[in-house]
Rosetta silent file (secondary structure, phi, psi, omega in degrees, C-alpha in Angstrom):
SEQUENCE: MAGHDLESLWEAHCRYEFETRDVDATMATMVAEPYVNHIPTMTGGVGHDELKRFYKYHFIGANPPDFRLTPVSRTISADRLVDEFVVHFTHTTEIDWMLPGIAPTGREVSVPTVAIVQFREGKLIHEHIYWDQASVLVQIGKLDPEGLPIVGADAARKVMDKTLPSNTLMKEIWQRSAGKPI
SCORE:     score description
SCORE:     0.000 S_00000001
   1 L     0.000   45.161 -171.666   96.754  138.710   94.605 S_00000001
   2 L   -71.576  149.391 -166.641   95.627  139.443   91.051 S_00000001
   3 L   101.011  -34.067 -161.251   97.941  138.108   88.135 S_00000001
   4 L  -127.823  138.306  179.715   98.772  135.112   90.071 S_00000001
   5 L   -78.154   74.464  169.046   97.612  131.563   89.623 S_00000001
   6 H   -55.484  -46.338  164.023   97.222  130.415   93.076 S_00000001
   7 H   -45.936  -53.520 -174.388   95.775  127.067   92.042 S_00000001
   8 H   -78.182  -49.549  170.561   98.641  126.256   89.923 S_00000001
   9 H   -27.053  -68.027 -168.783  101.312  127.723   92.253 S_00000001
  10 H   -54.679  -35.305 -157.552   99.791  125.161   95.050 S_00000001
  11 H   -93.141  -16.785  140.587   99.581  122.333   92.717 S_00000001
  12 H   -38.223  -84.332 -164.673  103.442  122.886   91.548 S_00000001
  13 H   -43.498  -47.561  172.555  104.284  122.979   95.185 S_00000001
  14 H   -41.006  -74.838 -178.013  102.453  119.536   95.884 S_00000001
  15 H   -52.431  -51.040  162.199  104.162  117.717   93.016 S_00000001
  16 H   -38.662  -50.265 -166.550  107.507  119.012   94.373 S_00000001
  17 H   -95.208  -18.402  176.983  106.924  117.586   97.483 S_00000001
  18 H  -111.382  -12.033  176.453  105.193  114.148   96.752 S_00000001
  19 H  -123.054  -58.994  163.899  105.941  113.124   93.443 S_00000001
  20 H   -47.803  -44.951 -169.065  109.411  114.795   92.156 S_00000001
  21 L    55.852   79.051  167.418  110.358  114.992   96.032 S_00000001
  22 L  -125.276   98.740 -170.428  112.453  117.877   95.288 S_00000001
  23 H   -49.239  -78.940 -169.009  113.171  120.310   98.291 S_00000001
  24 H   -41.716  -34.336  177.464  114.873  123.055   96.492 S_00000001
  25 H   -57.971  -65.217 -170.090  111.914  123.137   93.738 S_00000001
  26 H   -55.237  -45.924  144.448  109.511  123.073   96.684 S_00000001
  27 H   -19.297  -38.345 -172.256  111.455  125.979   98.470 S_00000001
  28 H   -97.675  -12.964 -177.004  110.957  128.246   95.415 S_00000001
  29 L   -85.367   -6.115 -157.821  107.483  127.966   95.389 S_00000001
  30 E  -105.291  173.890  172.803  107.567  129.545   99.087 S_00000001
  31 E   -78.776 -160.251 -166.957  108.284  133.137  100.347 S_00000001
  32 E   -87.085  -65.746  173.816  111.870  134.182  101.866 S_00000001
  33 E   -96.722   60.732  174.986  110.413  133.049  105.556 S_00000001
  34 E   -75.923  154.777  160.217  107.589  130.642  105.303 S_00000001
  35 E  -128.374  177.467 -176.868  106.244  128.425  107.634 S_00000001
  36 E  -130.992  150.392  167.248  104.214  125.210  107.793 S_00000001
  37 E  -141.756  131.588  166.051  102.487  123.707  110.891 S_00000001
  38 E  -102.335  124.461 -171.055  100.953  120.328  110.869 S_00000001
  39 L   -91.910  -12.722  162.404   98.683  121.183  113.810 S_00000001
  40 L   -83.158    9.137  166.754   98.179  117.657  115.303 S_00000001
  41 L  -146.345   24.538  154.148  101.933  117.028  115.861 S_00000001
  42 L    52.389   49.582  179.110  103.405  120.807  115.648 S_00000001
  43 E  -104.306  149.337  156.189  105.634  119.229  113.080 S_00000001
  44 E   156.706 -127.939  165.157  106.800  121.718  110.209 S_00000001
  45 E  -176.071  157.551  168.094  109.224  124.912  110.533 S_00000001
  46 E  -119.515  143.102  169.823  109.418  128.488  110.737 S_00000001
  47 L    85.016  151.163 -174.789  111.637  130.663  108.411 S_00000001
  48 H   -36.848  -57.502 -161.075  113.683  129.319  105.373 S_00000001
  49 H   -62.418  -73.640 -168.665  116.530  127.464  107.243 S_00000001
  50 H   -37.853  -37.917 -167.329  114.071  125.221  109.797 S_00000001
  51 H   -80.329  -29.207 -170.407  111.439  124.531  106.963 S_00000001
  52 H   -87.222  -25.967  172.055  114.116  123.304  104.653 S_00000001
  53 H   -60.642  -66.890  179.857  115.694  121.406  107.220 S_00000001
  54 H   -46.595  -73.945 -170.171  112.333  119.891  108.120 S_00000001
  55 H   -40.943  -57.540 -158.311  111.409  119.148  104.287 S_00000001
  56 H   -65.915  -36.542 -156.983  114.848  117.667  103.587 S_00000001
  57 H  -123.515  -15.811  165.936  115.396  115.400  106.320 S_00000001
  58 H  -122.127    2.208  178.728  111.781  114.671  107.838 S_00000001
  59 H  -135.569  -62.426  164.965  109.286  115.105  105.119 S_00000001
  60 L   -64.579  151.390 -170.769  110.021  115.176  101.285 S_00000001
  61 L    36.192    4.247  178.422  111.303  111.674  100.432 S_00000001
  62 L  -110.704   30.792  168.968  110.802  110.288  103.885 S_00000001
  63 L  -100.657  144.484 -163.591  106.987  109.432  103.116 S_00000001
  64 L   -48.461  158.154  175.002  106.052  105.680  102.140 S_00000001
  65 L   -45.799  -41.884  178.230  106.512  104.819   98.647 S_00000001
  66 L  -105.911   38.344 -179.543  102.621  104.624   98.026 S_00000001
  67 L   -72.690  146.874  170.760  101.686  107.708   99.857 S_00000001
  68 E  -144.926  172.847  159.640   99.143  109.537   97.903 S_00000001
  69 E  -123.238  139.388 -168.681   96.495  112.097   97.903 S_00000001
  70 E  -108.828   92.433  173.681   92.809  112.019   96.654 S_00000001
  71 E   -52.407  151.226 -152.794   91.184  115.458   96.402 S_00000001
  72 E  -139.972  -62.944  164.341   87.924  116.197   97.885 S_00000001
  73 E  -167.052 -178.761 -160.736   87.485  119.711   97.152 S_00000001
  74 E  -140.834  135.700  173.826   89.088  123.050   96.846 S_00000001
  75 E  -131.335  154.134  175.045   88.009  126.730   97.855 S_00000001
  76 E  -146.712  133.172  179.220   90.259  129.613   96.507 S_00000001
  77 L  -117.909 -150.205 -178.872   90.164  133.264   97.537 S_00000001
  78 L   -82.720  -35.117  173.617   92.457  136.289   96.676 S_00000001
  79 L  -142.777   35.603  168.395   95.187  135.131   98.970 S_00000001
  80 E  -153.507  151.937  154.464   94.265  131.640  100.559 S_00000001
  81 E  -123.192  126.084  177.942   93.214  127.893   99.440 S_00000001
  82 E  -101.354   93.650  179.369   91.371  125.463  101.630 S_00000001
  83 E  -108.863  151.768 -161.972   92.133  122.437   99.897 S_00000001
  84 E  -123.604  119.405 -176.377   90.225  119.152  101.443 S_00000001
  85 E  -157.856  148.448  179.181   91.923  115.794  100.462 S_00000001
  86 E  -103.387  123.128 -178.746   92.508  111.943  101.877 S_00000001
  87 E   -85.447  142.183  168.322   95.978  110.965  102.325 S_00000001
  88 E  -131.411  157.873 -174.172   96.585  107.508  102.008 S_00000001
  89 E  -170.642  142.827 -179.560   99.639  105.303  102.966 S_00000001
  90 E   -98.421  131.767 -179.569  100.883  101.828  103.836 S_00000001
  91 L   -77.695   87.494 -177.389  103.062  102.717  107.359 S_00000001
  92 L  -100.346  -22.471 -169.574  106.111  101.099  105.786 S_00000001
  93 L  -141.272  148.364  179.492  108.712  103.780  106.928 S_00000001
  94 L   -47.231  145.071 -175.057  108.913  106.083  110.011 S_00000001
  95 E  -136.395   57.711 -175.309  106.756  109.334  109.291 S_00000001
  96 L   -32.858  -34.413  163.805  108.268  111.862  111.442 S_00000001
  97 L   -50.046  -71.328 -175.352  105.664  114.471  110.588 S_00000001
  98 L   -80.220  -26.844 -171.808  102.624  112.500  111.190 S_00000001
  99 E  -155.439   68.520  177.592  103.577  109.786  113.608 S_00000001
 100 L   -83.354  139.829  171.185  107.117  110.903  115.172 S_00000001
 101 L    90.468    4.831 -170.341  108.902  108.302  117.108 S_00000001
 102 L  -115.282  102.969  165.376  106.160  105.358  116.046 S_00000001
 103 L   -45.715  147.691  161.943  107.800  102.189  114.031 S_00000001
 104 L   -33.186  126.440 -164.710  106.488  101.093  111.035 S_00000001
 105 L  -112.026   -6.542 -171.800  103.475   99.302  111.644 S_00000001
 106 L    60.424    3.286  164.012  102.852   97.753  107.910 S_00000001
 107 L   -67.835  151.973 -179.375   99.077   99.036  108.231 S_00000001
 108 E  -101.831  137.082  177.415   97.399  100.858  105.702 S_00000001
 109 E  -105.812  131.789  152.215   96.009  104.531  106.575 S_00000001
 110 E  -105.192  131.824  154.380   93.146  106.984  105.159 S_00000001
 111 E  -137.365  133.246 -172.491   92.520  110.453  106.828 S_00000001
 112 E   -73.778  138.332  170.443   90.721  113.078  105.673 S_00000001
 113 E  -112.474  120.891 -175.104   92.830  116.095  105.470 S_00000001
 114 E  -120.759  140.280  161.356   92.520  120.038  105.300 S_00000001
 115 E   -93.472   97.537  164.108   95.380  122.597  104.081 S_00000001
 116 E  -117.730  141.734 -172.035   95.117  126.083  104.323 S_00000001
 117 E   -99.673  120.703 -143.571   97.204  128.009  102.568 S_00000001
 118 E  -127.533  134.362  156.065   97.796  131.557  102.683 S_00000001
 119 E   -62.331  139.602  150.285   99.707  133.462   99.659 S_00000001
 120 E  -136.970  124.762 -179.513  101.796  136.584   99.005 S_00000001
 121 L    38.656   60.087  166.638  102.818  137.970   95.803 S_00000001
 122 L    72.903   20.068 -166.509  102.589  134.698   93.923 S_00000001
 123 E  -128.607  166.468  156.512  104.470  132.951   96.627 S_00000001
 124 E   -85.013  122.189 -169.383  103.315  130.418   99.568 S_00000001
 125 E   -99.285  -51.831  175.795  103.501  132.170  102.837 S_00000001
 126 E  -134.070  166.320 -175.057  102.144  129.410  105.438 S_00000001
 127 E  -141.139   98.738  177.762  100.764  126.282  105.383 S_00000001
 128 E  -109.492  132.058 -168.687   98.336  124.688  108.485 S_00000001
 129 E  -119.145  133.097 -168.678   97.680  121.373  107.818 S_00000001
 130 E  -128.330  141.095  177.468   94.848  119.315  110.032 S_00000001
 131 L  -146.951  178.841 -174.049   93.791  115.695  110.303 S_00000001
 132 L  -113.357  105.717 -163.288   92.394  113.591  112.689 S_00000001
 133 H   -76.752  -32.039  177.256   95.101  112.023  114.788 S_00000001
 134 H   -84.415  -27.242  163.671   93.335  109.651  116.704 S_00000001
 135 H   -50.170  -39.978  174.856   91.832  107.851  113.672 S_00000001
 136 H   -56.694  -65.739 -167.864   95.320  107.691  112.513 S_00000001
 137 H   -45.491  -54.369  178.519   96.564  106.115  115.736 S_00000001
 138 H   -34.900  -50.133 -171.879   93.650  103.925  115.505 S_00000001
 139 H   -77.240   -6.856  162.312   94.225  102.687  111.832 S_00000001
 140 L   -97.861    9.888 -171.906   98.214  101.656  113.082 S_00000001
 141 L    60.697   26.926 -163.064   97.060   99.740  116.091 S_00000001
 142 L  -102.678   -4.451 -170.061   98.711  102.357  118.652 S_00000001
 143 L  -149.427  106.761 -169.777   95.006  103.421  120.181 S_00000001
 144 L   -70.556  100.807 -179.412   92.231  100.981  121.095 S_00000001
 145 L   -77.595   16.443  178.458   88.803  102.783  119.912 S_00000001
 146 L   -78.422  122.137 -170.283   86.544  100.780  122.109 S_00000001
 147 L    84.006   -2.059  178.140   84.571  103.041  123.937 S_00000001
 148 L  -115.385  135.740 -171.722   85.797  105.969  122.261 S_00000001
 149 L   -85.984   94.608 -167.149   84.151  108.012  119.660 S_00000001
 150 L  -132.922  140.133  170.355   86.878  107.313  116.758 S_00000001
 151 L  -130.197   -1.900  166.084   85.807  106.097  113.746 S_00000001
 152 L    62.741 -150.943 -176.218   89.183  105.430  112.101 S_00000001
 153 L   -53.494  -30.522 -171.367   89.396  104.805  107.860 S_00000001
 154 H   -34.641  -58.506 -160.716   85.342  105.165  108.361 S_00000001
 155 H   -64.007   -7.706  176.015   85.950  109.153  108.190 S_00000001
 156 H  -104.474  -11.516  165.873   87.679  108.936  104.830 S_00000001
 157 H   -70.685  -53.850  170.096   85.223  106.455  103.313 S_00000001
 158 H   -25.802  -71.792  158.748   82.789  108.793  104.638 S_00000001
 159 H   -47.977  -30.860  177.607   84.181  111.596  102.989 S_00000001
 160 H   -94.990  -14.287 -172.651   84.605  109.946   99.647 S_00000001
 161 L  -138.206  112.659  174.382   80.899  108.237   99.696 S_00000001
 162 L  -101.314   23.027  162.810   78.413  110.486  101.168 S_00000001
 163 L  -103.196    2.797  155.585   75.756  107.640  101.286 S_00000001
 164 L   -52.426  164.620 -170.881   77.432  105.668  103.997 S_00000001
 165 L   -91.605  136.757  169.053   75.407  105.872  106.871 S_00000001
 166 L   -96.617  157.468  168.338   75.945  108.985  109.468 S_00000001
 167 L    99.405   22.599 -173.855   75.565  108.811  113.336 S_00000001
 168 H   -73.293  -35.043 -168.890   77.199  105.371  113.754 S_00000001
 169 H   -95.189   27.374  149.993   78.927  106.056  116.912 S_00000001
 170 H  -150.600   69.719  174.709   75.869  107.228  118.498 S_00000001
 171 H   -58.630  -44.754  178.720   73.259  104.758  117.337 S_00000001
 172 H   -52.319  -65.964  174.844   71.587  104.663  121.054 S_00000001
 173 H   -52.638  -19.405 -175.430   71.245  108.248  121.111 S_00000001
 174 H   -65.153  -64.123 -153.193   70.212  108.695  117.345 S_00000001
 175 H   -67.118   -4.660 -177.011   67.208  106.518  118.217 S_00000001
 176 L   -90.008    4.860 -170.510   66.004  108.644  121.088 S_00000001
 177 L  -126.866    4.903  166.606   65.181  111.359  118.685 S_00000001
 178 L   -61.862  115.697  166.079   63.245  108.996  116.151 S_00000001
 179 L    90.389   35.370 -160.056   59.911  109.826  115.423 S_00000001
 180 L  -112.446  153.806  160.092   60.238  113.044  117.377 S_00000001
 181 L   -79.885  156.394 -163.395   58.882  116.444  115.277 S_00000001
 182 L  -129.930    0.000    0.000   61.424  117.877  113.148 S_00000001
């Protein structure tokens, strides 16, 4: 994709989605038949009309007012961009794409997220968006983490601060290897 600034295009696309909340401007950054798939919930759309409907009624403008992204890392190749970021919000509105059918709980959520974006001829072709749905459900009080290997908001904190402890879910197991040769 020589001659195309993928990073600027992606940043404009995200600005239209989350800041100006402009559906038409968002769609203008994409090819004629794009697709988006939020992997944990399989929400998004395939093709212009389905994706525009999704953006208009279930995504852009439907996020809580305090919804924000904190960048962590970005990798860019000739036709792909991989963005790692933390999504933060207070669950004050229905969030169809992430929590379909779940009424607002008023709880704060922070979740590490990865976007894999493909481009063609200076436009977005598709987005695959990944996050840990179990950690989101724990944070809004819909899943009890007791006895499960789920860390909730600690995952986002660890992504942002590498000095936080590792292996907290495997304390006893971790101790079994203490003092063994490495």
